[in-house]
mmCIF file of C-alpha atoms in Angstrom:
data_model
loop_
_atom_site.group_PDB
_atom_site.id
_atom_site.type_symbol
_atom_site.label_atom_id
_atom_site.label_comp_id
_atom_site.label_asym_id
_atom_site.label_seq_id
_atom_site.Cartn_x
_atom_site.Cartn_y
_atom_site.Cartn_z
ATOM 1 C CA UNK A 1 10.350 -4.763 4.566
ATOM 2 C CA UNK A 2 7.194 -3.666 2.109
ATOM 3 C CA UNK A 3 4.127 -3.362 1.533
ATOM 4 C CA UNK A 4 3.221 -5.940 -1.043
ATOM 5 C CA UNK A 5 2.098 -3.236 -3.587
ATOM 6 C CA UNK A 6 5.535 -1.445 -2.951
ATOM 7 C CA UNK A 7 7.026 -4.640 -3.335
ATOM 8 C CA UNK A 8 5.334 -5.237 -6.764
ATOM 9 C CA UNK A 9 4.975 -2.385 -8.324
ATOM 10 C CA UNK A 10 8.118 0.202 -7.139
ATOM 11 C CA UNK A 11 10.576 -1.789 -5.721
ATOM 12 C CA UNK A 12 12.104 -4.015 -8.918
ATOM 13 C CA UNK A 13 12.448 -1.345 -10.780
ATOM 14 C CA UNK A 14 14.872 0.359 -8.273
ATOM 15 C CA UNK A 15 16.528 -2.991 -7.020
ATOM 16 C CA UNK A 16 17.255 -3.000 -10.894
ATOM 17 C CA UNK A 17 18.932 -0.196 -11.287
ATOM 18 C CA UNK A 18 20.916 -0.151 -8.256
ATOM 19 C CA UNK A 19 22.022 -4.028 -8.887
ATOM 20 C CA UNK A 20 23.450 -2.466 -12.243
ATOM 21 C CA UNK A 21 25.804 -0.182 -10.056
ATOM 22 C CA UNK A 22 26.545 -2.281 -7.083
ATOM 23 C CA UNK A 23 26.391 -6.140 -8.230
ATOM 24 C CA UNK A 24 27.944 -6.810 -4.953
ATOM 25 C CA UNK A 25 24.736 -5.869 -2.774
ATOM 26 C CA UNK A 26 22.539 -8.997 -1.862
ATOM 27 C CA UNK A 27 18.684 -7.692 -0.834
ATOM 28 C CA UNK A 28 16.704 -9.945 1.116
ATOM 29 C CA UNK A 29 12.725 -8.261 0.916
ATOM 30 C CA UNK A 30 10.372 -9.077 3.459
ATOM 31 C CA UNK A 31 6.772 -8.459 2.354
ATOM 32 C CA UNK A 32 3.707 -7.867 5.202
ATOM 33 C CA UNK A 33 0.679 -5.448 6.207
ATOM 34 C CA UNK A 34 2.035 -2.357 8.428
ATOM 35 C CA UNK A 35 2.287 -4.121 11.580
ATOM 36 C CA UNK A 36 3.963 -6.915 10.103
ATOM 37 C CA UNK A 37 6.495 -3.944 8.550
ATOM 38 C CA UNK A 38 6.825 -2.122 11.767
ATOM 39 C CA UNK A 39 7.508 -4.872 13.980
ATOM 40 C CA UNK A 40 10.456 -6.095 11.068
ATOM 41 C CA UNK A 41 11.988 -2.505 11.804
ATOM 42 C CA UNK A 42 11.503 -2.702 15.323
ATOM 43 C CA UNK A 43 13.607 -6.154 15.600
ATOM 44 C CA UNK A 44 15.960 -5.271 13.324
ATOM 45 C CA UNK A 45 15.040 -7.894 10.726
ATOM 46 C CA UNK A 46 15.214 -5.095 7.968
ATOM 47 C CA UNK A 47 16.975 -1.957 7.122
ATOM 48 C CA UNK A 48 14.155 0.248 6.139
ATOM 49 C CA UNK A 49 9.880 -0.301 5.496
ATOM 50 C CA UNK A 50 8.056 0.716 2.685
ATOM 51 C CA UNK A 51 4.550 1.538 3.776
ATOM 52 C CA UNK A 52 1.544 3.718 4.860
ATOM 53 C CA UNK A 53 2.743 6.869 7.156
ATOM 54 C CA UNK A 54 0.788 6.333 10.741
ATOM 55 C CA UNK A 55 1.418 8.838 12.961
ATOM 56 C CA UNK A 56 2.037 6.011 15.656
ATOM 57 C CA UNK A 57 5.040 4.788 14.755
ATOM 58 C CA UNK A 58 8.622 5.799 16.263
ATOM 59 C CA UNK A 59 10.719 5.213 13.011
ATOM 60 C CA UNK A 60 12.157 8.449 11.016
ATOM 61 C CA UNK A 61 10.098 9.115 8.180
ATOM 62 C CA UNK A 62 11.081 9.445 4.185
ATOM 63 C CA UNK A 63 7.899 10.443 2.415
ATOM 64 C CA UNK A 64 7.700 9.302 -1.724
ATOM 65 C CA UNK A 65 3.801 9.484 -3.039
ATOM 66 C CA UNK A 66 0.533 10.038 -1.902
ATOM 67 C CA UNK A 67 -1.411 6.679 -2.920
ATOM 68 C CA UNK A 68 -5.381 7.342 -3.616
ATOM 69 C CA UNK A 69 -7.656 5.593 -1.697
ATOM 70 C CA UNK A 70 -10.028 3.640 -3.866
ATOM 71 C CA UNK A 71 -13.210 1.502 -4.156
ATOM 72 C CA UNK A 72 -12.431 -2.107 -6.452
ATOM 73 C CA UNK A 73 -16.311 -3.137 -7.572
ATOM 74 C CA UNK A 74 -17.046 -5.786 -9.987
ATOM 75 C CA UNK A 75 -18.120 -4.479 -13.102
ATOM 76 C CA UNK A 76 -21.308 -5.918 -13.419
ATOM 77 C CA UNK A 77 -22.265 -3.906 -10.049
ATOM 78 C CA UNK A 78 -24.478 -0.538 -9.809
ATOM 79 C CA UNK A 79 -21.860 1.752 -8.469
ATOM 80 C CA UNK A 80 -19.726 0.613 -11.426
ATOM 81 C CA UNK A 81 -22.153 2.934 -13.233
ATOM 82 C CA UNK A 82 -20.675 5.958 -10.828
ATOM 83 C CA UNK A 83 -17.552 8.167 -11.115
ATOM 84 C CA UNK A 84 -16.703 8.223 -7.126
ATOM 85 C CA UNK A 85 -18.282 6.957 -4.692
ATOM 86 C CA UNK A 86 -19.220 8.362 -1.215
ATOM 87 C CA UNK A 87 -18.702 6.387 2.068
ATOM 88 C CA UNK A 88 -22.186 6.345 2.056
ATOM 89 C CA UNK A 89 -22.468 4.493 -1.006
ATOM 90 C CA UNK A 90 -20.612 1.189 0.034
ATOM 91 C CA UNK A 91 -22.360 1.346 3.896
ATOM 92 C CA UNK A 92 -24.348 -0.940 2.820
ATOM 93 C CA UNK A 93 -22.545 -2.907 1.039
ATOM 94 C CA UNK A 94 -20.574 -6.514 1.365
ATOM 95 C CA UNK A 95 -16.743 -4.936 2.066
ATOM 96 C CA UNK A 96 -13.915 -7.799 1.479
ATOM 97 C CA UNK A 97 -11.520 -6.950 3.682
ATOM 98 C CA UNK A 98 -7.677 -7.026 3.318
ATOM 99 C CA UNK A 99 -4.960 -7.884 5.905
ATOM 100 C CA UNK A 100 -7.573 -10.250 8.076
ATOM 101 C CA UNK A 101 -9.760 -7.437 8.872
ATOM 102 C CA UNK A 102 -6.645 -4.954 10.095
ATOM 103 C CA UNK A 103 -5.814 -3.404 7.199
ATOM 104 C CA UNK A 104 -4.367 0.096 8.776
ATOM 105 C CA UNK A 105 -5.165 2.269 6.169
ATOM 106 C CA UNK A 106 -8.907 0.964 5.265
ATOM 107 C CA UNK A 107 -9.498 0.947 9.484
ATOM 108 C CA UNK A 108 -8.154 4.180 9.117
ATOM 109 C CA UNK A 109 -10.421 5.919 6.809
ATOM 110 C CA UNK A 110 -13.546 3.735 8.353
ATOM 111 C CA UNK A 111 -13.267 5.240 11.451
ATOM 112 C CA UNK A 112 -12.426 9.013 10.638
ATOM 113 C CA UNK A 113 -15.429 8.830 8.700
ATOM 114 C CA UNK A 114 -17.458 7.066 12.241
ATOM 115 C CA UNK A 115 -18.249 4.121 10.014
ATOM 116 C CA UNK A 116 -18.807 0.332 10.489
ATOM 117 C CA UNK A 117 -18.962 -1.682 8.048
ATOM 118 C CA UNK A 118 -19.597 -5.500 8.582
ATOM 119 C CA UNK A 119 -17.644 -8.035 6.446
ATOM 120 C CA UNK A 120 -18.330 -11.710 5.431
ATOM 121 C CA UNK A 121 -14.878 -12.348 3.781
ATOM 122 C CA UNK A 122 -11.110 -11.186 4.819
ATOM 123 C CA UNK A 123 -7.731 -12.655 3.491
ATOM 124 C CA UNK A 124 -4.381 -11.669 4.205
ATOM 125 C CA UNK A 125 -3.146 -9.835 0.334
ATOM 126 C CA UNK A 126 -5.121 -7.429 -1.504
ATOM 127 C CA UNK A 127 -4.356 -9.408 -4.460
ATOM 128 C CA UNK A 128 -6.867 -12.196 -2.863
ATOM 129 C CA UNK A 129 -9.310 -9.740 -2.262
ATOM 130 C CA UNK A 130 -9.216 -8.598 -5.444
ATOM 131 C CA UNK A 131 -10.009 -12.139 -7.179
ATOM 132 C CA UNK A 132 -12.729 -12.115 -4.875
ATOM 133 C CA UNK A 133 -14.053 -8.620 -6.314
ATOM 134 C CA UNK A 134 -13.854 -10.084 -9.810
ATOM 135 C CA UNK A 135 -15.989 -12.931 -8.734
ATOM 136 C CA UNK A 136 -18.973 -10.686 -7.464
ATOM 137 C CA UNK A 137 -18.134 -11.214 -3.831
ATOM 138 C CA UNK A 138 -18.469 -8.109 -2.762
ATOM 139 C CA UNK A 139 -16.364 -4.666 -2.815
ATOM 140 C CA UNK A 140 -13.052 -3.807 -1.730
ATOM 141 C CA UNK A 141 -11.275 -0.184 -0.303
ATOM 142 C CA UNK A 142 -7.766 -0.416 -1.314
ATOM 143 C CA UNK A 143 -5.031 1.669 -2.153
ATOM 144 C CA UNK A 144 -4.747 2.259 -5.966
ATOM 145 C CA UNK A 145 -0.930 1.255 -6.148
ATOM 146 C CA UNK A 146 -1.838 -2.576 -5.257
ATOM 147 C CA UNK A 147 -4.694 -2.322 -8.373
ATOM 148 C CA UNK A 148 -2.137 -1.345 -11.599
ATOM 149 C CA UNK A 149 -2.183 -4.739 -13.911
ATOM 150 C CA UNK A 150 -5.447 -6.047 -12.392
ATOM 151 C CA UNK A 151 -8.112 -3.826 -13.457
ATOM 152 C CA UNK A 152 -8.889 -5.660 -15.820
ATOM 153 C CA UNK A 153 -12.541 -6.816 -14.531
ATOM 154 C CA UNK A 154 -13.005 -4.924 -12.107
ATOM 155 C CA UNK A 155 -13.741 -0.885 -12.054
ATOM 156 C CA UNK A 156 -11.845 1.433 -9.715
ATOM 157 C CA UNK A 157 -13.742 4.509 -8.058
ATOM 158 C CA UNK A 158 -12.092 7.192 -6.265
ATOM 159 C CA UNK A 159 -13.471 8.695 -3.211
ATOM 160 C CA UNK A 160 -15.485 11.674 -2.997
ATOM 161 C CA UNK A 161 -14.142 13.588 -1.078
ATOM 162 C CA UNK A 162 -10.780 12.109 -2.383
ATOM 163 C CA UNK A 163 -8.520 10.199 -0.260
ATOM 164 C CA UNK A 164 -5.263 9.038 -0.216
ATOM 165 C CA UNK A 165 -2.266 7.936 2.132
ATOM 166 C CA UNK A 166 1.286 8.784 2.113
ATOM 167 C CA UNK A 167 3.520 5.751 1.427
ATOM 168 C CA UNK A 168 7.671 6.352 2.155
ATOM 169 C CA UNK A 169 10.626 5.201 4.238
ATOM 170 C CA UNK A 170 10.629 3.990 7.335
ATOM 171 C CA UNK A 171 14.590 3.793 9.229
ATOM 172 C CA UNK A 172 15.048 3.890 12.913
ATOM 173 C CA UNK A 173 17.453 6.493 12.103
ATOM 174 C CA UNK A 174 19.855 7.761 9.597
ATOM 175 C CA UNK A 175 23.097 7.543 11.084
ATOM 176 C CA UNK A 176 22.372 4.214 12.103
ATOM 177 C CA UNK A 177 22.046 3.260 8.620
ATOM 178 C CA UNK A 178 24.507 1.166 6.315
ATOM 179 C CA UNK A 179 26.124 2.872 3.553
ATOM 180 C CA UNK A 180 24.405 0.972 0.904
ATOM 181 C CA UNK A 181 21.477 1.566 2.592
ATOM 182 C CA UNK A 182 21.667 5.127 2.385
ATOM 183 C CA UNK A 183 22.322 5.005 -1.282
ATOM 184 C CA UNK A 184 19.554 2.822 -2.194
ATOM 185 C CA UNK A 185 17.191 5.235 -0.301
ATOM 186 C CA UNK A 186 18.841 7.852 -3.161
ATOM 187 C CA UNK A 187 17.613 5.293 -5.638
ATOM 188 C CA UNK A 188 14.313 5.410 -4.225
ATOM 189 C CA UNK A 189 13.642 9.069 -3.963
ATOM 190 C CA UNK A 190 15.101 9.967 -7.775
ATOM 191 C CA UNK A 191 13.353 6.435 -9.437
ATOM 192 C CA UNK A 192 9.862 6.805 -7.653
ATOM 193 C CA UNK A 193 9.870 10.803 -7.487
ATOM 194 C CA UNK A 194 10.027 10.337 -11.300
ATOM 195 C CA UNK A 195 7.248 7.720 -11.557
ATOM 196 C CA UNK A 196 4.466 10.407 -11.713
ATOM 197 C CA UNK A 197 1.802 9.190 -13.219
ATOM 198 C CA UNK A 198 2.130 5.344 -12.813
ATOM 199 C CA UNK A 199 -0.689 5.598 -10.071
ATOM 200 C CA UNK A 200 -3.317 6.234 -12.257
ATOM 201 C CA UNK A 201 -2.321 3.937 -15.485
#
């Protein structure tokens, strides 16, 4: 179970390479916000979940990369004129928001920061929201993983002060883990440990 930016942009690349050792291994990957994830590892639908660390959740935790939190504007807008942006900056502004309005990680950072922001349009992928960025629809908080290959017209601004979240492994536990499952966590650690700077490209 992923993330649908993990699911995009991490995961082929290591399916790849551990399909070229083990042919034999079939992967079924189930793609959904974090409570959609959570609730696949809580029912035993999936092996492991690729997503945001909360410190909620009862799973063991794997840690990869922190992820920079980021603000998608159209290009055409004012702050497109800025470097970073400050919460302040977008208060007033027309958020799109991901994941039906639920989005973990953007609820997250909205209310550490005691902020409420009212919003005209949700949709359930960032990849939506982000069409709806490039159309001038308003502006979108998102982590910069789920961006790479569609940044094309829009312009990305990092927080000031920056912010980020820590996306890994979730697994109910080790030992209850299948072999293959343990190796392709392996795969994971050595393929996206050495994917350094692929989060800002």
């Amino acid at each position: 179970g992923a993330y649908s930016s993990i699911a995009s942009q991490w995961l082929p690349k290591v399916i790849a390479a551990f399909h070229r050792d083990y042919p034999g291994i079939r992967f079924k990957l189930l793609e959904g916000v974090w409570q959609e994830v959570d609730n696949y590892l809580l029912e035993r639908k999936v092996e492991m979940g690729f997503y945001s660390y909360q410190p909620s959740s009862k799973h063991q935790w794997i840690p990869l990369k922190n992820d920079p939190m980021v603000v998608a504007v159209p290009l055409n807008h004012p702050l497109a004129a800025q470097s970073s942006v400050r919460i302040a900056d977008i208060e007033k502004e027309q958020l799109i928001m991901p994941a039906y309005g639920s989005d973990i990680d953007v609820v997250n950072l909205l209310k550490e920061e005691n902020v409420k922001i009212e919003y005209q349009f949700s949709t359930l992928q960032n990849y939506s929201a982000i069409g709806m960025v490039e159309e001038g629809l308003g502006v979108l908080i998102t982590n910069a993983l789920i961006t790479r290959g569609r940044t094309n017209r829009i312009k990305l601004l990092p927080f000031d002060p920056p912010r980020s979240i820590n996306l890994g492994i979730a697994v109910p536990s080790e030992n209850r883990l299948t072999p293959a499952a343990i190796k392709f966590i392996d795969y994971c650690k050595e393929i996206i440990g050495a994917m350094d700077n692929e989060l800002q490209q």
